[in-house]
PDB file of C-alpha atoms in Angstrom:
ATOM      1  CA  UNK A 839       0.000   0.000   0.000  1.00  0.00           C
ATOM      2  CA  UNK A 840       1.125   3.491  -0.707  1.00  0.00           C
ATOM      3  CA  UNK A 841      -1.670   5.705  -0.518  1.00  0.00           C
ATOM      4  CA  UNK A 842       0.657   9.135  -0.272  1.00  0.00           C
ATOM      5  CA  UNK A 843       2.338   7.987  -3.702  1.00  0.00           C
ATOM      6  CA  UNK A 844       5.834   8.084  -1.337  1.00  0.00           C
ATOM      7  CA  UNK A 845       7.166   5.436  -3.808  1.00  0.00           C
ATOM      8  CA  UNK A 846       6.079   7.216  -6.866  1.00  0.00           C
ATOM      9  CA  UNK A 847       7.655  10.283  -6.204  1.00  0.00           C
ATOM     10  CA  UNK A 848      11.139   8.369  -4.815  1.00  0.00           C
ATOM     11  CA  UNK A 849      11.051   7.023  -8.409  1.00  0.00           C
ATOM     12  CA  UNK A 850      10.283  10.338 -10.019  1.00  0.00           C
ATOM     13  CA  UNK A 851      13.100  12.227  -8.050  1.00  0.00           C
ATOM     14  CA  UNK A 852      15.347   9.479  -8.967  1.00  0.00           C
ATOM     15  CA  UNK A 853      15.038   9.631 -12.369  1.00  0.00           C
ATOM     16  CA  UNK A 854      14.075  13.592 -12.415  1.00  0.00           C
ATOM     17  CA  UNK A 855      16.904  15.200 -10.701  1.00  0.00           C
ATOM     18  CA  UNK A 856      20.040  13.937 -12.001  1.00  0.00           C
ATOM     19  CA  UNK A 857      18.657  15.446 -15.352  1.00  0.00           C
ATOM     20  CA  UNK A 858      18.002  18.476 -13.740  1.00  0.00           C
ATOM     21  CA  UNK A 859      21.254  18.645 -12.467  1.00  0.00           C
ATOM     22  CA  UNK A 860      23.250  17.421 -15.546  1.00  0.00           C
ATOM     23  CA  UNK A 861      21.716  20.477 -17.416  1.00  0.00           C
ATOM     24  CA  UNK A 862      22.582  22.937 -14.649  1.00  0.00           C
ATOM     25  CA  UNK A 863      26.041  21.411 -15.300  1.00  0.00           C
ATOM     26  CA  UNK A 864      25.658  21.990 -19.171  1.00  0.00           C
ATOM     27  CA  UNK A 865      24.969  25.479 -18.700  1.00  0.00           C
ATOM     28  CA  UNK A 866      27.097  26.135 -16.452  1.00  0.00           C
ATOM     29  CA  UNK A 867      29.793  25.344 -19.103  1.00  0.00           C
ATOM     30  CA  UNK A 868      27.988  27.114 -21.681  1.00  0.00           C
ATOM     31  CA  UNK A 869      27.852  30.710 -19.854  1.00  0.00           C
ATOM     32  CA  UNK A 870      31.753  30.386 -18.625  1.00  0.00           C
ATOM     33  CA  UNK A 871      31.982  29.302 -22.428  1.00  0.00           C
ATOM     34  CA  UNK A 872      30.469  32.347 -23.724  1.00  0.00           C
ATOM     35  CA  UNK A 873      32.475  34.630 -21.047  1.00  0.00           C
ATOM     36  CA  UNK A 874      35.607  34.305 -22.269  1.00  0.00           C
ATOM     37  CA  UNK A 875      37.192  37.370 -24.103  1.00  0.00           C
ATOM     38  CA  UNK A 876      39.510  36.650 -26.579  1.00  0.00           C
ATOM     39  CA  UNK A 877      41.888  38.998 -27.525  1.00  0.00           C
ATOM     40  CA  UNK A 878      43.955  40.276 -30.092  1.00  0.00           C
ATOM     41  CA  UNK A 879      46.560  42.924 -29.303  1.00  0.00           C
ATOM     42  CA  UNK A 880      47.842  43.964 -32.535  1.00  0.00           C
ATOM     43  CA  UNK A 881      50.604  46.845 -33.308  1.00  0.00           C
ATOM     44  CA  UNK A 882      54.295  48.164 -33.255  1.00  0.00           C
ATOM     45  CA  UNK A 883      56.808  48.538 -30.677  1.00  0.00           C
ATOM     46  CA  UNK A 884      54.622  50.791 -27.983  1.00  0.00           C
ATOM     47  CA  UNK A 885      52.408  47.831 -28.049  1.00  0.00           C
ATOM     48  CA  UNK A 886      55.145  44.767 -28.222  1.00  0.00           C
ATOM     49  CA  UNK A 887      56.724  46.123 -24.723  1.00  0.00           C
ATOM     50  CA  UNK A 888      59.651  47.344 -26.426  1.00  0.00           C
ATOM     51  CA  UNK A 889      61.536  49.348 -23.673  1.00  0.00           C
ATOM     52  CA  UNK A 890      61.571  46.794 -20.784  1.00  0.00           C
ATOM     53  CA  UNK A 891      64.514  45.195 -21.950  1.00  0.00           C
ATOM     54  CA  UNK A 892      62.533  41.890 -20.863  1.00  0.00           C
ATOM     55  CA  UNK A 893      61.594  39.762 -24.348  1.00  0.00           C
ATOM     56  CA  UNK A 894      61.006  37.038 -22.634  1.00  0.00           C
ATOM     57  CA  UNK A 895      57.989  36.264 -25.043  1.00  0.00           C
ATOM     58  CA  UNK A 896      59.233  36.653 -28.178  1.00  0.00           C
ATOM     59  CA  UNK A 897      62.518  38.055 -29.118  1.00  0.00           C
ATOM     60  CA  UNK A 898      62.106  38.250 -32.921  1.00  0.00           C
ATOM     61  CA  UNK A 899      59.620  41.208 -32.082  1.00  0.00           C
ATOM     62  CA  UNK A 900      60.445  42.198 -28.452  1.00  0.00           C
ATOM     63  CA  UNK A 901      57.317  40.851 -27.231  1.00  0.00           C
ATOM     64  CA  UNK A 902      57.585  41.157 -23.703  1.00  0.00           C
ATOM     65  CA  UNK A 903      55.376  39.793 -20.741  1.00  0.00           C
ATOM     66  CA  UNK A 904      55.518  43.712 -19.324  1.00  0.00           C
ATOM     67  CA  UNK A 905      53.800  45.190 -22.097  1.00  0.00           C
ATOM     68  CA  UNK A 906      50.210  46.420 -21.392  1.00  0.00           C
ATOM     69  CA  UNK A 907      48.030  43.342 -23.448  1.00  0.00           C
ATOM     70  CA  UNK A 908      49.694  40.586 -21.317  1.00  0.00           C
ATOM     71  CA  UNK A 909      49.335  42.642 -18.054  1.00  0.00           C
ATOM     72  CA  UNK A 910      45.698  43.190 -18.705  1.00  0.00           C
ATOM     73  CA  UNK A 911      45.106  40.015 -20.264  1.00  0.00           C
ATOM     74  CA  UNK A 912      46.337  38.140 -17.568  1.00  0.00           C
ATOM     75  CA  UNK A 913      44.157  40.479 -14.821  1.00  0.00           C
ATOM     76  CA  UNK A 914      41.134  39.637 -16.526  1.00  0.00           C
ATOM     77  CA  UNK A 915      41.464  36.259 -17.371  1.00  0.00           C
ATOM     78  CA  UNK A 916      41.313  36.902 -21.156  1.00  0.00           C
ATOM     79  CA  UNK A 917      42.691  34.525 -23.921  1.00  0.00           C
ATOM     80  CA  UNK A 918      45.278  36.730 -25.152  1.00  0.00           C
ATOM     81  CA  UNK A 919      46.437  36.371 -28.774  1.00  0.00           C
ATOM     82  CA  UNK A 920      49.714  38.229 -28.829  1.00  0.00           C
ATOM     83  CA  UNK A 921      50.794  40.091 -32.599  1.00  0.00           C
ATOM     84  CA  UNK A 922      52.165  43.431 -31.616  1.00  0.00           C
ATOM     85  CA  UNK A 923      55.547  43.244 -33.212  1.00  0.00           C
ATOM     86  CA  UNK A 924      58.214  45.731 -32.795  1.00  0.00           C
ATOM     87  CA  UNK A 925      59.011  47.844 -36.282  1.00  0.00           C
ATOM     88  CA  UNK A 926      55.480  47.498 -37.779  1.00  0.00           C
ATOM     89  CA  UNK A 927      54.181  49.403 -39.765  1.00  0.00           C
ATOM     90  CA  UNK A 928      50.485  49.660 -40.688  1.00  0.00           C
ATOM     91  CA  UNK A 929      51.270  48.042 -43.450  1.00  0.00           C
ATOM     92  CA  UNK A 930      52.988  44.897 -41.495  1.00  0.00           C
ATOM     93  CA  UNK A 931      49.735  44.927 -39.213  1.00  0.00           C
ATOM     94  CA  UNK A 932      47.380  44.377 -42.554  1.00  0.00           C
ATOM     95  CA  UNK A 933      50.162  41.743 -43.494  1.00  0.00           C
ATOM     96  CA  UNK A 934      51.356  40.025 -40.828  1.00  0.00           C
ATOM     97  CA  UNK A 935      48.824  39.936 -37.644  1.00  0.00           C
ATOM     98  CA  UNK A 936      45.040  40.683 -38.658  1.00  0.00           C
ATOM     99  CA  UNK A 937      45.075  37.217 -39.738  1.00  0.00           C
ATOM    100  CA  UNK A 938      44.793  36.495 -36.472  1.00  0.00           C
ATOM    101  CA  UNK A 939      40.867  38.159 -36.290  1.00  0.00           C
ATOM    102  CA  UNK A 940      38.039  36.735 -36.253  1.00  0.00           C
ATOM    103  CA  UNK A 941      34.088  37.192 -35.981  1.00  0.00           C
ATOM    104  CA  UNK A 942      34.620  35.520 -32.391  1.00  0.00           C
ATOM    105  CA  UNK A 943      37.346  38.576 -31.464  1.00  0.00           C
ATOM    106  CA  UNK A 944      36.136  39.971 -28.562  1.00  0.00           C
ATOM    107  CA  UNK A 945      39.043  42.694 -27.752  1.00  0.00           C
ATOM    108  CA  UNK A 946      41.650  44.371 -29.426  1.00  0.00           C
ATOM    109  CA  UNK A 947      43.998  46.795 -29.168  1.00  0.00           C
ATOM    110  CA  UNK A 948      46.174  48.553 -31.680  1.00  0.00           C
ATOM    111  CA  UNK A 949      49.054  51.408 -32.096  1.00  0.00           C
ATOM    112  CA  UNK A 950      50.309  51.744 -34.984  1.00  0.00           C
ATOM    113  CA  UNK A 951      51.266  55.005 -37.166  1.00  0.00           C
ATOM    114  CA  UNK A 952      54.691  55.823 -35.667  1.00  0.00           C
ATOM    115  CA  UNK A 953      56.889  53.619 -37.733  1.00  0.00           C
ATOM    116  CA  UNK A 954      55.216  54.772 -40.856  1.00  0.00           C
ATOM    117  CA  UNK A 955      56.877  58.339 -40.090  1.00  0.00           C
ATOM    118  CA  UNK A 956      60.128  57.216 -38.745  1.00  0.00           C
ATOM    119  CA  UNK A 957      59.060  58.387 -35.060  1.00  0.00           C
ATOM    120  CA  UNK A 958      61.745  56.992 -32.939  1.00  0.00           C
ATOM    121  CA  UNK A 959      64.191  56.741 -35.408  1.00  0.00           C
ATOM    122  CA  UNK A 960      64.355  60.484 -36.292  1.00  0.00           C
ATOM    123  CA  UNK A 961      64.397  61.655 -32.748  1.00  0.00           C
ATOM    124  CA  UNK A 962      67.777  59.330 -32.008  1.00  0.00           C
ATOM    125  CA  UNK A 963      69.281  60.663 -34.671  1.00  0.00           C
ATOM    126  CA  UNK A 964      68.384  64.315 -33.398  1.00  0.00           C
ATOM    127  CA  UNK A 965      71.341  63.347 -30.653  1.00  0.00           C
ATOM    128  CA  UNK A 966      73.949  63.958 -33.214  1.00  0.00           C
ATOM    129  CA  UNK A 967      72.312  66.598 -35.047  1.00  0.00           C
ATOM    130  CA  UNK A 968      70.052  69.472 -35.351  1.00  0.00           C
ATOM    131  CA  UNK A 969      66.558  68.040 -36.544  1.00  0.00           C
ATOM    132  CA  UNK A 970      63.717  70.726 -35.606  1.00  0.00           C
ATOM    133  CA  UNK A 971      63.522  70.809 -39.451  1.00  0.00           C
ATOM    134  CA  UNK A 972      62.663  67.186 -39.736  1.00  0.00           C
ATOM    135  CA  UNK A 973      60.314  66.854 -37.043  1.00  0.00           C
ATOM    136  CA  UNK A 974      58.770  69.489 -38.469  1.00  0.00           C
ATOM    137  CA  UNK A 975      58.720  68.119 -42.206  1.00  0.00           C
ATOM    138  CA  UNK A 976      57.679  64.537 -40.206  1.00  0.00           C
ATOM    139  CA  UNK A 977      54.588  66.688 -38.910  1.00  0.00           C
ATOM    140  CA  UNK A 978      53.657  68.012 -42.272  1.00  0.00           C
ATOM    141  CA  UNK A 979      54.038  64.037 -43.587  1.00  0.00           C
ATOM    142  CA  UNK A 980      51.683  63.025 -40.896  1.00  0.00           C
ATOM    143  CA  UNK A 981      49.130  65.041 -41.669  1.00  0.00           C
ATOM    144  CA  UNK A 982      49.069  64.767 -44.988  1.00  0.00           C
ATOM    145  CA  UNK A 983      49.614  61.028 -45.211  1.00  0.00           C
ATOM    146  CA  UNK A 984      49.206  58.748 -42.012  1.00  0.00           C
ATOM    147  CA  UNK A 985      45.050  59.284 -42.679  1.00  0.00           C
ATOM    148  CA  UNK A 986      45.031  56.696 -45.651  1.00  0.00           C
ATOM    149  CA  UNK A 987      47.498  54.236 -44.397  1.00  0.00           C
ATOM    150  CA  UNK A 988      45.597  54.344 -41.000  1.00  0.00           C
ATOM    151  CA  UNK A 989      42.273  53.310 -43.133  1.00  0.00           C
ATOM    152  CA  UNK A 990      43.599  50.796 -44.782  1.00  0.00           C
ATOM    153  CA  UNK A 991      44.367  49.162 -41.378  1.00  0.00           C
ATOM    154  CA  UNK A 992      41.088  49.952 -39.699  1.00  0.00           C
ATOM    155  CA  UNK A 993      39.098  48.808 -42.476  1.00  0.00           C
ATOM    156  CA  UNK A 994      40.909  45.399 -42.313  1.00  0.00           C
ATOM    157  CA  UNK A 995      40.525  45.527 -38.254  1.00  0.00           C
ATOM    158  CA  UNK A 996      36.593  46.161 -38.630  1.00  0.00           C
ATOM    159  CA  UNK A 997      36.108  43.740 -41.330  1.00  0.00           C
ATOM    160  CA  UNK A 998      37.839  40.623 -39.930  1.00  0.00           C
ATOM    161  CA  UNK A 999      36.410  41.420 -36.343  1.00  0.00           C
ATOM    162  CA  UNK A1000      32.944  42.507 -36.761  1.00  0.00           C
ATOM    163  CA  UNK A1001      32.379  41.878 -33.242  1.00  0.00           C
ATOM    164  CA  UNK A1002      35.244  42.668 -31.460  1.00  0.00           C
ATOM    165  CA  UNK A1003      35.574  46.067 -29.175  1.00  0.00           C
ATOM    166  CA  UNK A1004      38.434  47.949 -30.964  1.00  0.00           C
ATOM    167  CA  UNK A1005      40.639  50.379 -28.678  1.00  0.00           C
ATOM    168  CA  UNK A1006      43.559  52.263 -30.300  1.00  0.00           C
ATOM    169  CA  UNK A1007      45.540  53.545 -28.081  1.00  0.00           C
ATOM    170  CA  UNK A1008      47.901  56.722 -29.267  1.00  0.00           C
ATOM    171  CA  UNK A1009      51.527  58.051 -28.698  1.00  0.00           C
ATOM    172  CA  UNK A1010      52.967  60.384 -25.480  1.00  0.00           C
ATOM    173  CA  UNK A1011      54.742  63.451 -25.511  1.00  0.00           C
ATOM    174  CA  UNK A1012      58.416  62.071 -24.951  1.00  0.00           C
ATOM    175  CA  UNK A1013      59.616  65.093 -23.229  1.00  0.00           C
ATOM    176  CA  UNK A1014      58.995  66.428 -19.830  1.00  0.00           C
ATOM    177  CA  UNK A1015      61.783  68.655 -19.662  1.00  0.00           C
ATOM    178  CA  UNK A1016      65.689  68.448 -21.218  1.00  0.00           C
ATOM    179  CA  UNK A1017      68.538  66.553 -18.666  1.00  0.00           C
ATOM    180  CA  UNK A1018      70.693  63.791 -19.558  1.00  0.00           C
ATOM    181  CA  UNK A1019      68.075  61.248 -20.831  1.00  0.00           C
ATOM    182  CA  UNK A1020      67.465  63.951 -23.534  1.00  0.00           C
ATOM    183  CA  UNK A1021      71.143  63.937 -24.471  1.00  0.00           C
ATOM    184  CA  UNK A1022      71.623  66.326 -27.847  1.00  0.00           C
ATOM    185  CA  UNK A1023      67.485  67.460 -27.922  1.00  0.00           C
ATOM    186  CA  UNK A1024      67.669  70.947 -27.496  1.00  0.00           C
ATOM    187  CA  UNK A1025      64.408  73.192 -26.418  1.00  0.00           C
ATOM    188  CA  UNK A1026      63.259  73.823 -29.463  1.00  0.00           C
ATOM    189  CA  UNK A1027      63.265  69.501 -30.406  1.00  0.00           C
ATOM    190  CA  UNK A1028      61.724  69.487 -27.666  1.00  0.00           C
ATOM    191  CA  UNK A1029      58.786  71.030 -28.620  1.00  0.00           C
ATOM    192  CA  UNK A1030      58.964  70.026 -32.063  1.00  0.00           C
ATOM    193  CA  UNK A1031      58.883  66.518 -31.054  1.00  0.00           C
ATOM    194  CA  UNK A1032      55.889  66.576 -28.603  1.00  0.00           C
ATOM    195  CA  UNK A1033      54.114  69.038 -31.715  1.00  0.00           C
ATOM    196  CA  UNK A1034      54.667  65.830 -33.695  1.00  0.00           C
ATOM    197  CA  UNK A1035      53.192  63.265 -31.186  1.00  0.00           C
ATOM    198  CA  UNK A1036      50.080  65.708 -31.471  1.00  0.00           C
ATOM    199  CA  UNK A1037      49.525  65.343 -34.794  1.00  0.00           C
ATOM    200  CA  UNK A1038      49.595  61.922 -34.692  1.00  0.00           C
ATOM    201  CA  UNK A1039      47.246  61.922 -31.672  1.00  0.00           C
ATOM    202  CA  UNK A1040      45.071  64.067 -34.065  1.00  0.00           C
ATOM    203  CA  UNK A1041      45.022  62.121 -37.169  1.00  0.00           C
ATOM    204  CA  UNK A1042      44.996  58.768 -35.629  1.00  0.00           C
ATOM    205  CA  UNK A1043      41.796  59.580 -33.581  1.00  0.00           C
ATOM    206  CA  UNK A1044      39.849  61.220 -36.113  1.00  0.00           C
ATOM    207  CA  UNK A1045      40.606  57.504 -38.385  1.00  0.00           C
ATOM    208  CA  UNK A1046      39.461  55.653 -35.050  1.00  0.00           C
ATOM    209  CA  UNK A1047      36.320  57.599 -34.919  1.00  0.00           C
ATOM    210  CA  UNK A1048      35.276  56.908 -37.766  1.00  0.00           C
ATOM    211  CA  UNK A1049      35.391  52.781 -37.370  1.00  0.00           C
ATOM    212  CA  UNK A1050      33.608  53.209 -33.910  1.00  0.00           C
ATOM    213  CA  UNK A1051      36.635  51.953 -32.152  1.00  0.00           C
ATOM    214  CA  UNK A1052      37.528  53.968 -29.143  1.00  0.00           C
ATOM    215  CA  UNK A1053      40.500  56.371 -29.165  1.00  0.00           C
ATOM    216  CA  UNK A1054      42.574  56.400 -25.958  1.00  0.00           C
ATOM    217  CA  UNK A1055      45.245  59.331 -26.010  1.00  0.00           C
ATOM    218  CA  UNK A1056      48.201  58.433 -24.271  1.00  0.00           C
ATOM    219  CA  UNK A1057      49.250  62.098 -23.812  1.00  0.00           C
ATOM    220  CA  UNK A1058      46.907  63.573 -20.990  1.00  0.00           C
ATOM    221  CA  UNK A1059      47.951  60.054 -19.252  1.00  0.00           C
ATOM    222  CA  UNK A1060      51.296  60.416 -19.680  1.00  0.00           C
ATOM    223  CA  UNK A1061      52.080  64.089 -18.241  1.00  0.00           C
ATOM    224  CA  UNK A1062      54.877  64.545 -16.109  1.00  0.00           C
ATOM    225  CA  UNK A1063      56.377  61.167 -16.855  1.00  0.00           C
ATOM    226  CA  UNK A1064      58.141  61.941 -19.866  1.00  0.00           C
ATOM    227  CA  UNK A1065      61.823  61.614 -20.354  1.00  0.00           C
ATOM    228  CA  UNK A1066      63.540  63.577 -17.567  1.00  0.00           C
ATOM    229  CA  UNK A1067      60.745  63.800 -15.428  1.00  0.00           C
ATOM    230  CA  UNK A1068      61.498  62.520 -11.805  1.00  0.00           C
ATOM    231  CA  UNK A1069      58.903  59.717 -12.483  1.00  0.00           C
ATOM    232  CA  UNK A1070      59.548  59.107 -15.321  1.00  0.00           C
ATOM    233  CA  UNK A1071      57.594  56.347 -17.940  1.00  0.00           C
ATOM    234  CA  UNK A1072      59.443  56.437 -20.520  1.00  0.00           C
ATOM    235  CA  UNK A1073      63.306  55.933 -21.504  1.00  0.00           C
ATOM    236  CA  UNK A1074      65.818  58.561 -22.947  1.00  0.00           C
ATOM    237  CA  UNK A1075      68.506  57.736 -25.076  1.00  0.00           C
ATOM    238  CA  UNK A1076      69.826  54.574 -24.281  1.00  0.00           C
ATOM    239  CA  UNK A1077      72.786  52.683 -26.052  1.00  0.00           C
ATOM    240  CA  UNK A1078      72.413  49.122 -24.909  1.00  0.00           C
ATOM    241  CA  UNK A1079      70.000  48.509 -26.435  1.00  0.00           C
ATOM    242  CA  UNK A1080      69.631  51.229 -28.478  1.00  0.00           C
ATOM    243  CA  UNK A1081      65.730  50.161 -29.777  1.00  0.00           C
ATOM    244  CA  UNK A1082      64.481  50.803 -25.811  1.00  0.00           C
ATOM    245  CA  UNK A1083      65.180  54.516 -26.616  1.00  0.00           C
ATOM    246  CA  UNK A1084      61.803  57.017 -26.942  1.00  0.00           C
ATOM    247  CA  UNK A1085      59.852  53.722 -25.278  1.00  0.00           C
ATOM    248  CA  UNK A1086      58.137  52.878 -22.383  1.00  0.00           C
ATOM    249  CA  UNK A1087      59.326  51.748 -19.439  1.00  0.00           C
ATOM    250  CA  UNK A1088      58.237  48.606 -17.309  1.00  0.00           C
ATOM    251  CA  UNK A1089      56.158  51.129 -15.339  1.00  0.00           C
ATOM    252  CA  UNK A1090      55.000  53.107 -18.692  1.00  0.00           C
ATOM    253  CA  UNK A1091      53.446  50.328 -19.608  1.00  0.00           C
ATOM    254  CA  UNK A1092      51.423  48.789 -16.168  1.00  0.00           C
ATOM    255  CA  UNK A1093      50.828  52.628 -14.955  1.00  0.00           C
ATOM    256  CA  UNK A1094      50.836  54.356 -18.584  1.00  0.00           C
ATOM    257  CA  UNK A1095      48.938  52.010 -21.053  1.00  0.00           C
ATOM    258  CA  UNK A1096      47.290  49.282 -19.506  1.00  0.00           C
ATOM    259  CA  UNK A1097      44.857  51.560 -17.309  1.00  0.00           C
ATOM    260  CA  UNK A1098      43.875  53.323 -20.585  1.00  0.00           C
ATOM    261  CA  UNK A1099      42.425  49.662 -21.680  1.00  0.00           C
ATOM    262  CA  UNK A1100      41.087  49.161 -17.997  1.00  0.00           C
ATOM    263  CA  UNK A1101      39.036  52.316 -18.406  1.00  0.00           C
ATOM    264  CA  UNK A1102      36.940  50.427 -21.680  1.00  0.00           C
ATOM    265  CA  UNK A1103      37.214  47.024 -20.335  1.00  0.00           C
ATOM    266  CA  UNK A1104      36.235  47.821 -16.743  1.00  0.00           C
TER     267      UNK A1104
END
């Protein structure tokens, strides 16, 4: 006799709730799944980690494990596809890393512009001579070119990751002040130089704009941790090696660059 059903229900709980809990299990998966951000950090030196003197990722393009992608990949738990490769060009970012987008790109980051002009190159060589004149032609260059060759790489960004949330990130003023780390830039390359990193902050956000991506100037962020500044985030001249010159620091990049991400990504 079982006139409350008591055996019924044992039998229906039985059976019942070890499907209800395998599909709790399923989903489980499936939201964790759909969670994870993966991201591409695409670019040239200022995004590789040149500076650190610490390639301890890859040394072909002075990918380093202290440049901002890793730092806030690795904070966030994101799957971090790393192709930010010192020397590129916009050209070498169409060429060599967009490849690596897709329509399941959640994140990436860019800068790129700088090698197209020459950037860090012309200022060391403004240590051994006068070169106000060729910042200034570089300026006139920039604005007159670095629009095009910026679209070319944003259209190929947008189209391979229709999904993805695009930040570019710009360029600092190098110079707080002149001293030692500044060796050979007089005043007036001084100014010329940080007029130049404005035009590129000008150009390059006005192409970002216009993809919807979200423009993070690294200039505002940067002030009063420029080359001779007593905090500073970025490296003067230096010979060994040479290529850290005009680049961020260890702290540039964790106090400099990766909070401008933090403020899209949360």
């Amino acid at each position: 006799m079982d006139p409350w059903g008591y055996v019924a229900m044992k039998r229906y709980l039985q059976v019942v709730l070890p499907v209800v809990a395998t599909v709790a299990l399923l989903a489980s998966f499936g939201v964790a799944s759909a969670a994870t951000t993966n991201y591409v950090a695409l670019g040239d030196s200022y995004s590789a980690g040149v500076g650190t003197n610490s390639y301890d990722l890859n040394a072909a393009c002075n990918r380093s494990s202290k440049a901002y992608a890793p730092i806030v990949a690795a904070a966030k738990g994101y799957a971090l596809n790393f192709q930010a490769c010192s020397g590129a060009t916009t050209v070498d970012v169409i060429n060599k890393q967009v490849a690596a987008l897709s329509s399941a790109t959640n994140l990436v980051t860019v800068t790129a512009g700088g090698n197209d002009l020459g950037f860090t190159n012309l200022l060391v060589t403004c240590t051994l001579t006068n070169c106000t004149s060729a910042i200034n032609n570089t300026i006139t260059t920039a604005n007159t070119t670095l629009a095009a060759k910026l679209d070319a790489m944003d259209t190929q960004i947008r189209t391979r990751a229709p999904n993805a949330t695009v930040i570019v990130l710009g360029y600092p003023h190098l110079f707080t002040k002149t001293c030692l780390g500044a060796l050979g830039i007089s005043s007036a390359e001084v100014t010329a130089a940080n007029a130049m990193a404005d035009a590129i902050d000008n150009v390059t956000r006005t192409e970002a704009t216009k993809y919807g991506f979200t423009y993070k100037s690294a200039i505002a962020q940067f002030t009063n941790h420029g080359v001779c500044a007593s905090s500073a985030w970025l490296n003067g001249l230096k010979l060994s090696p040479v290529g850290d010159s005009y680049h961020p620091t260890t702290a540039g990049y964790s106090s400099g660059y990766a909070p401008l991400v933090r403020q899209v990504t949360g």
